[in-house]
Amino acid sequence: MPPMCMYQAAPTGVDQGNPNDFHLAHYGARAQSVAAVIVEATGVVPEGRISNQCLSLGRDDQVPAFARLAHAIHAGGAKAGIQLNHSGRKGAGRPGAELVESARAWNPNYPQQVSEAELSWPLVAPSAVRFSEDYAVPQELTEAQIDEIVEAFGAAARRAADAGFDFVQVHGAHGYLLSSFLSPAANQRTDQYGGSLENRARFLLRVVERVGQYLPVAVRISAVDWQAEGQPGFNLADAQKVAVWLAEHGVFMVNVSTGGNLADAQIPAGPGYQVFAAAAVRQALQEAGFAGVPVSAVGIITSAAQAETVLVSGQADLVEVGRPLLVDPLLGARWRHELGAPPALPPSYVRARF
Ligand code: FNR
């Protein structure tokens, strides 16, 4: 199960960013049918959330709330991963009134009394270039601020370890902070974090090293920006190099997604449309001697037969299935049944019928 934001956490107050009963039920149910659950993008600090209803893990006193979630996932029988993120220039940057409106649409239990100031925050990014007109112009991070964010990733990983999670997935995809550093579409810096691919990857690799002090680390990357011909952007050859560097830094799994850095990208979304990128990354890892680092494919993989083809054709070592699993929590068991493998239903469902 790949990370999927649910926009159900408290936006403010003592429970800000904490998982609640919704998250326990949601993740616990799906943990009964998949090998691993990766909990949605979780801000390493509150201002690293994607929305004000996202999870965040910036304080030590949050460990018990997150421990309940890790326990619910384990009780379902899956490994528990958590995606740690900083949203960068794609954080909650719109005017407060608009944010309240969209938050209420997502969550009927949204608190009535929240001030606009609590709902959005100044955005940060590699360069002062906004994602789109819907977002505020971000502030360019100083090197000292980059150091602080590396430390925030480390501290959040320590809390995730204390809460009992099995691994961290660092969010290096979809145009959020680490992804935006990788992409020349967003990163126009001239210091050690900009320019060459090595420089653009420096922030991500520092985060991986720091997080790896506490838990095994996977990284999700956007392997292509889907930029138009001649437009600056991250491309597949860049992704292959970055994946090898990630493996050299001890990453145990690479999750390959695409897109998110360019608001106007034309993405040919269709069945298995990102699998080619996973296959290319997997090939690069194998050629560099990292055949032991599994690569996962994701994106409109909607049947057991399609998933099986991706695996047996050697395009990926794992598949992640997102939206179909939202509709059907026991999808994994159903697909195993369809493929003639033991369905591995939870024991209490022994009399269930497919
Ligand atoms: C997502 N996706 C996503 N990706 C990510 O890296 N972190 C996240 O928090 C989210 N949040 C999110 C929320 C919702 C509601 C959706 C539908 C998607 C992307 C997701 O992990 C996955 O890559 C895509 O949904 C494509 O896979 P499927 O859904 O076609 O299997």
Coordinates of C-alpha atoms and ligand atoms in Angstrom, one line a residue:
M1 CA 0.0 0.0 0.0
P2 CA 1.6 3.2 -1.1
P3 CA 1.3 6.4 1.0
M4 CA -2.0 8.2 0.4
C5 CA -2.9 11.4 2.3
M6 CA -6.2 11.1 4.0
Y7 CA -6.6 14.7 5.3
Q8 CA -8.1 13.5 8.6
A9 CA -5.7 14.7 11.3
A10 CA -6.3 17.6 13.7
P11 CA -5.0 20.8 12.1
T12 CA -4.2 22.6 15.4
G13 CA -4.1 22.0 19.1
V14 CA -2.4 19.3 21.2
D15 CA -3.3 16.5 18.8
Q16 CA -2.1 18.4 15.7
G17 CA -0.7 16.0 13.2
N18 CA -1.5 12.9 15.2
P19 CA -3.2 9.8 13.8
N20 CA -6.6 9.2 15.3
D21 CA -9.3 6.5 15.2
F22 CA -9.9 7.1 11.5
H23 CA -6.3 6.3 10.8
L24 CA -6.2 3.2 13.0
A25 CA -9.3 1.7 11.2
H26 CA -8.2 2.8 7.7
Y27 CA -4.6 1.4 7.9
G28 CA -5.4 -1.5 10.2
A29 CA -8.0 -2.9 7.8
R30 CA -5.7 -2.7 4.7
A31 CA -2.8 -4.2 6.7
Q32 CA -4.8 -7.4 6.6
S33 CA -4.2 -7.9 2.9
V34 CA -0.9 -6.4 1.9
A35 CA 2.7 -7.1 2.8
A36 CA 3.5 -3.6 3.8
V37 CA 1.6 -0.4 4.5
I38 CA 3.3 2.9 4.0
V39 CA 1.6 5.5 6.0
E40 CA 0.7 8.7 4.2
A41 CA 3.1 11.7 3.8
T42 CA 3.9 12.8 7.4
G43 CA 5.5 16.2 7.9
V44 CA 8.8 16.1 9.8
V45 CA 7.7 19.5 11.2
P46 CA 4.1 21.0 11.1
E47 CA 5.1 23.4 8.3
G48 CA 6.3 20.4 6.3
R49 CA 2.7 19.1 6.0
I50 CA 1.0 19.0 2.6
S51 CA -2.2 20.3 4.1
N52 CA -3.2 21.4 7.6
Q53 CA -5.0 18.1 8.1
C54 CA -2.0 15.9 7.2
L55 CA 0.0 13.9 9.8
S56 CA 3.2 15.4 11.2
L57 CA 5.7 14.0 13.6
G58 CA 7.7 16.9 14.8
R59 CA 7.3 16.4 18.6
D60 CA 8.5 13.7 21.0
D61 CA 5.1 13.7 22.8
Q62 CA 3.5 12.3 19.6
V63 CA 5.3 8.9 19.9
P64 CA 2.4 7.2 21.7
A65 CA -0.2 8.3 19.1
F66 CA 2.0 7.0 16.3
A67 CA 2.8 3.8 18.3
R68 CA -0.9 3.0 18.3
L69 CA -0.9 3.3 14.5
A70 CA 2.2 1.1 14.1
H71 CA 0.6 -1.5 16.4
A72 CA -2.7 -1.5 14.4
I73 CA -0.7 -2.2 11.2
H74 CA 1.3 -5.0 12.8
A75 CA -1.9 -6.4 14.3
G76 CA -3.2 -6.7 10.7
G77 CA -0.1 -8.6 9.7
A78 CA 1.8 -6.1 7.6
K79 CA 5.1 -4.4 7.9
A80 CA 4.7 -0.8 9.0
G81 CA 6.4 2.0 7.0
I82 CA 5.9 5.7 7.2
Q83 CA 6.6 8.3 4.6
L84 CA 8.4 11.2 6.0
N85 CA 8.1 14.4 4.1
H86 CA 8.7 18.1 3.9
S87 CA 6.1 19.7 1.5
G88 CA 8.4 22.6 0.4
R89 CA 6.8 24.9 -2.1
K90 CA 3.7 22.7 -2.3
G91 CA 2.6 23.2 1.3
A92 CA -0.5 25.0 2.5
G93 CA 0.2 28.3 0.9
R94 CA -3.2 29.4 -0.3
P95 CA -5.3 32.0 1.6
G96 CA -6.8 30.7 4.8
A97 CA -10.5 31.0 3.9
E98 CA -10.0 28.9 0.8
L99 CA -8.1 26.4 2.9
V100 CA -10.9 26.1 5.4
E101 CA -13.4 25.5 2.6
S102 CA -11.4 22.8 1.0
A103 CA -10.6 21.2 4.4
R104 CA -14.3 21.1 5.3
A105 CA -15.0 19.4 2.0
W106 CA -12.5 16.6 2.9
N107 CA -13.4 16.3 6.5
P108 CA -16.9 16.9 7.9
N109 CA -15.5 16.9 11.4
Y110 CA -13.3 19.9 10.7
P111 CA -13.2 22.2 13.7
Q112 CA -15.4 25.3 13.5
Q113 CA -13.0 27.6 15.3
V114 CA -9.7 27.9 13.5
S115 CA -7.9 31.1 12.7
E116 CA -6.7 31.6 9.1
A117 CA -3.2 32.2 10.5
E118 CA -3.1 28.6 11.9
L119 CA -3.9 27.1 8.6
S120 CA -1.2 28.2 6.3
W121 CA 2.5 29.0 6.6
P122 CA 5.3 30.6 4.6
L123 CA 6.6 28.1 2.1
V124 CA 10.2 27.2 1.5
A125 CA 12.0 25.9 -1.5
P126 CA 15.4 25.6 -3.3
S127 CA 14.6 28.8 -5.1
A128 CA 12.0 31.6 -4.9
V129 CA 10.0 30.1 -7.7
R130 CA 6.3 29.2 -7.1
F131 CA 4.8 25.9 -8.2
S132 CA 1.8 27.6 -9.7
E133 CA -0.5 30.6 -9.3
D134 CA -2.4 28.6 -6.6
Y135 CA 0.6 28.7 -4.4
A136 CA 2.6 31.4 -2.6
V137 CA 6.0 32.4 -3.7
P138 CA 8.4 30.3 -1.5
Q139 CA 11.4 31.6 0.4
E140 CA 14.8 30.2 -0.8
L141 CA 16.3 28.0 2.0
T142 CA 19.6 29.1 3.5
E143 CA 22.2 26.4 4.0
A144 CA 21.6 26.6 7.7
Q145 CA 17.9 26.0 7.2
I146 CA 18.8 23.0 5.1
D147 CA 20.8 21.6 8.0
E148 CA 17.8 22.1 10.3
I149 CA 15.5 20.2 8.0
V150 CA 18.1 17.3 7.7
E151 CA 18.0 17.2 11.5
A152 CA 14.2 17.3 11.5
F153 CA 14.1 14.3 9.3
G154 CA 16.4 12.5 11.7
A155 CA 14.4 13.4 14.7
A156 CA 11.2 12.3 13.1
A157 CA 12.8 9.0 12.1
R158 CA 13.9 8.5 15.7
R159 CA 10.3 9.0 16.8
A160 CA 9.1 6.6 14.1
A161 CA 11.5 4.0 15.4
D162 CA 10.4 4.7 19.0
A163 CA 6.8 4.2 17.9
G164 CA 7.6 0.8 16.4
F165 CA 7.6 1.4 12.7
D166 CA 9.7 -1.0 10.6
F167 CA 11.0 1.4 8.0
V168 CA 10.8 5.0 6.7
Q169 CA 10.1 6.0 3.2
V170 CA 11.7 9.3 2.5
H171 CA 9.5 11.3 0.1
G172 CA 11.7 12.3 -2.7
A173 CA 8.9 12.5 -5.3
H174 CA 6.0 14.6 -6.6
G175 CA 7.6 18.0 -6.3
Y176 CA 7.7 18.3 -2.5
L177 CA 10.9 19.7 -1.0
L178 CA 13.5 17.0 -1.7
S179 CA 12.0 16.3 -5.1
S180 CA 12.1 20.0 -6.0
F181 CA 15.8 20.1 -5.1
L182 CA 16.4 17.3 -7.6
S183 CA 14.6 19.1 -10.4
P184 CA 16.2 21.9 -12.4
A185 CA 12.6 23.1 -13.0
A186 CA 12.5 24.2 -9.4
N187 CA 16.1 24.4 -8.3
Q188 CA 18.0 27.4 -9.6
R189 CA 20.6 27.5 -6.8
T190 CA 24.3 28.2 -7.5
D191 CA 25.6 26.8 -4.2
Q192 CA 26.5 23.2 -3.3
Y193 CA 22.8 22.2 -3.5
G194 CA 22.2 23.4 -7.0
G195 CA 23.6 23.1 -10.5
S196 CA 25.0 19.7 -11.2
L197 CA 22.9 16.5 -10.5
E198 CA 25.4 15.7 -7.7
N199 CA 24.6 19.0 -6.1
R200 CA 20.9 18.7 -6.6
A201 CA 20.9 15.3 -5.0
R202 CA 23.0 16.3 -2.0
F203 CA 20.1 17.3 0.3
L204 CA 18.2 14.0 -0.4
L205 CA 21.4 11.9 0.3
R206 CA 22.1 13.8 3.5
V207 CA 18.5 13.1 4.7
V208 CA 18.9 9.4 3.8
E209 CA 22.0 9.1 5.8
R210 CA 20.5 10.8 8.8
V211 CA 17.2 8.8 8.7
G212 CA 19.3 5.6 8.2
Q213 CA 20.7 6.1 11.7
Y214 CA 17.4 5.0 13.1
L215 CA 15.5 2.8 10.6
P216 CA 15.9 1.1 7.3
V217 CA 15.3 3.7 4.6
A218 CA 13.3 3.4 1.3
V219 CA 13.0 6.4 -1.0
R220 CA 10.2 7.3 -3.4
I221 CA 11.4 9.3 -6.4
S222 CA 9.7 10.9 -9.4
A223 CA 11.8 9.4 -12.2
V224 CA 10.6 12.0 -14.7
D225 CA 9.1 15.4 -14.6
W226 CA 7.2 14.9 -17.9
Q227 CA 8.7 18.2 -19.1
A228 CA 8.0 19.3 -22.6
E229 CA 10.7 19.0 -25.2
G230 CA 13.4 21.7 -24.4
Q231 CA 11.9 22.5 -21.0
P232 CA 14.2 22.0 -18.0
G233 CA 13.3 18.9 -15.9
F234 CA 14.5 15.8 -14.2
N235 CA 14.7 12.8 -16.6
L236 CA 15.1 9.1 -16.6
A237 CA 18.9 9.1 -16.9
D238 CA 19.0 11.4 -13.9
A239 CA 16.8 9.0 -12.0
Q240 CA 19.0 6.0 -12.8
K241 CA 22.1 7.9 -11.4
V242 CA 20.3 9.0 -8.3
A243 CA 18.9 5.5 -7.6
V244 CA 22.5 4.1 -7.7
W245 CA 23.6 6.9 -5.3
L246 CA 20.7 6.0 -3.0
A247 CA 21.8 2.4 -3.0
E248 CA 25.3 3.4 -2.3
H249 CA 23.9 5.3 0.7
G250 CA 22.2 2.1 2.0
V251 CA 18.7 2.5 0.8
F252 CA 16.9 -0.9 1.0
M253 CA 14.1 -0.2 -1.6
V254 CA 13.4 2.3 -4.3
N255 CA 9.8 3.2 -5.1
V256 CA 9.4 4.7 -8.5
S257 CA 6.7 7.3 -9.2
T258 CA 6.8 10.2 -11.6
G259 CA 5.7 13.9 -12.0
G260 CA 4.8 16.6 -9.5
N261 CA 7.4 19.3 -10.2
L262 CA 5.6 21.0 -13.1
A263 CA 2.1 22.2 -12.8
D264 CA 1.6 22.2 -16.6
A265 CA 3.1 18.7 -17.3
Q266 CA 1.1 16.6 -19.7
I267 CA 1.1 13.2 -18.0
P268 CA -0.1 10.2 -20.2
A269 CA -1.8 8.5 -17.3
G270 CA -3.1 5.1 -18.3
P271 CA -2.7 1.4 -17.2
G272 CA 0.8 0.8 -15.8
Y273 CA 2.0 4.2 -17.2
Q274 CA 4.9 4.5 -14.7
V275 CA 6.2 0.9 -15.0
F276 CA 8.7 1.8 -17.7
A277 CA 10.4 4.1 -15.2
A278 CA 10.7 1.4 -12.5
A279 CA 12.1 -1.0 -15.1
A280 CA 14.8 1.5 -16.1
V281 CA 15.7 2.3 -12.5
R282 CA 15.8 -1.5 -11.8
Q283 CA 18.1 -2.1 -14.7
A284 CA 20.5 0.7 -13.7
L285 CA 20.7 -0.7 -10.1
Q286 CA 21.4 -4.2 -11.5
E287 CA 24.1 -2.9 -13.8
A288 CA 25.7 -1.1 -10.8
G289 CA 25.7 -4.3 -8.7
F290 CA 22.7 -3.5 -6.6
A291 CA 20.4 -6.3 -7.8
G292 CA 19.6 -6.8 -4.1
V293 CA 17.8 -3.5 -3.8
P294 CA 14.2 -4.1 -4.8
V295 CA 12.4 -1.6 -7.0
S296 CA 8.7 -1.1 -6.9
A297 CA 6.3 0.1 -9.6
V298 CA 3.1 2.0 -9.0
G299 CA 0.3 3.7 -10.9
I300 CA -2.9 2.3 -12.4
I301 CA -2.1 -1.3 -11.7
T302 CA -5.7 -2.5 -11.2
S303 CA -5.8 -6.3 -11.7
A304 CA -4.0 -9.3 -10.3
A305 CA -3.0 -10.4 -13.8
Q306 CA -1.5 -7.0 -14.5
A307 CA 0.4 -6.9 -11.3
E308 CA 1.7 -10.4 -11.9
T309 CA 2.9 -9.5 -15.4
V310 CA 4.9 -6.5 -14.0
L311 CA 6.7 -8.9 -11.6
V312 CA 7.3 -11.9 -13.8
S313 CA 8.5 -9.8 -16.7
G314 CA 11.2 -8.4 -14.4
Q315 CA 10.1 -4.8 -14.7
A316 CA 9.8 -4.5 -10.9
D317 CA 10.3 -6.5 -7.7
L318 CA 7.2 -5.2 -6.0
V319 CA 4.0 -3.4 -6.9
E320 CA 2.2 -0.8 -4.9
V321 CA -1.5 -0.5 -5.3
G322 CA -3.2 2.7 -4.1
R323 CA -6.7 3.7 -5.2
P324 CA -8.0 0.2 -5.8
L325 CA -7.1 -0.6 -2.1
L326 CA -9.1 2.4 -1.0
V327 CA -12.2 0.8 -2.5
D328 CA -11.4 -2.7 -1.3
P329 CA -9.3 -3.1 1.9
L330 CA -8.9 -6.9 1.3
L331 CA -7.8 -6.5 -2.3
G332 CA -4.5 -8.2 -1.7
A333 CA -6.2 -11.4 -0.4
R334 CA -8.6 -11.2 -3.4
W335 CA -5.8 -11.0 -5.9
R336 CA -3.9 -13.9 -4.3
H337 CA -7.1 -15.9 -4.5
E338 CA -7.5 -15.0 -8.2
L339 CA -3.9 -16.1 -8.9
G340 CA -4.5 -19.4 -7.2
A341 CA -2.1 -18.6 -4.3
P342 CA -3.2 -19.1 -0.7
P343 CA -5.5 -16.2 0.1
A344 CA -3.9 -15.6 3.5
L345 CA -7.0 -14.0 5.0
P346 CA -6.9 -13.1 8.6
P347 CA -7.9 -16.1 10.8
S348 CA -11.2 -14.6 11.9
Y349 CA -12.3 -14.4 8.2
V350 CA -11.8 -18.2 7.8
R351 CA -15.4 -18.6 6.6
A352 CA -15.3 -15.6 4.2
R353 CA -16.3 -16.2 0.6
F354 CA -14.7 -14.5 -2.4
Ligands
FNR1 C1 -1.7 9.8 -3.3 N1 -0.4 9.6 -3.6 C2 0.6 10.0 -2.7 N2 1.9 9.7 -3.0 C3 2.8 9.9 -2.0 O1 4.0 9.7 -2.3 N3 2.5 10.4 -0.8 C4 1.2 10.7 -0.5 O2 0.9 11.1 0.7 C5 0.2 10.6 -1.5 N4 -1.1 10.9 -1.2 C6 -2.1 10.5 -2.1 C7 -3.4 10.6 -1.7 C8 -4.4 10.1 -2.5 C9 -5.8 10.2 -2.1 C10 -4.1 9.4 -3.7 C11 -5.1 8.8 -4.6 C12 -2.8 9.3 -4.1 C13 0.0 8.9 -4.8 C14 -0.2 7.4 -4.5 O3 0.7 6.9 -3.6 C15 0.0 6.5 -5.8 O4 1.3 6.7 -6.3 C16 -1.0 6.9 -6.9 O5 -2.3 6.9 -6.4 C17 -0.9 6.0 -8.1 O6 -1.2 4.7 -7.7 P1 -2.7 4.0 -8.0 O7 -3.6 4.7 -7.1 O8 -3.0 4.2 -9.4 O9 -2.5 2.6 -7.6

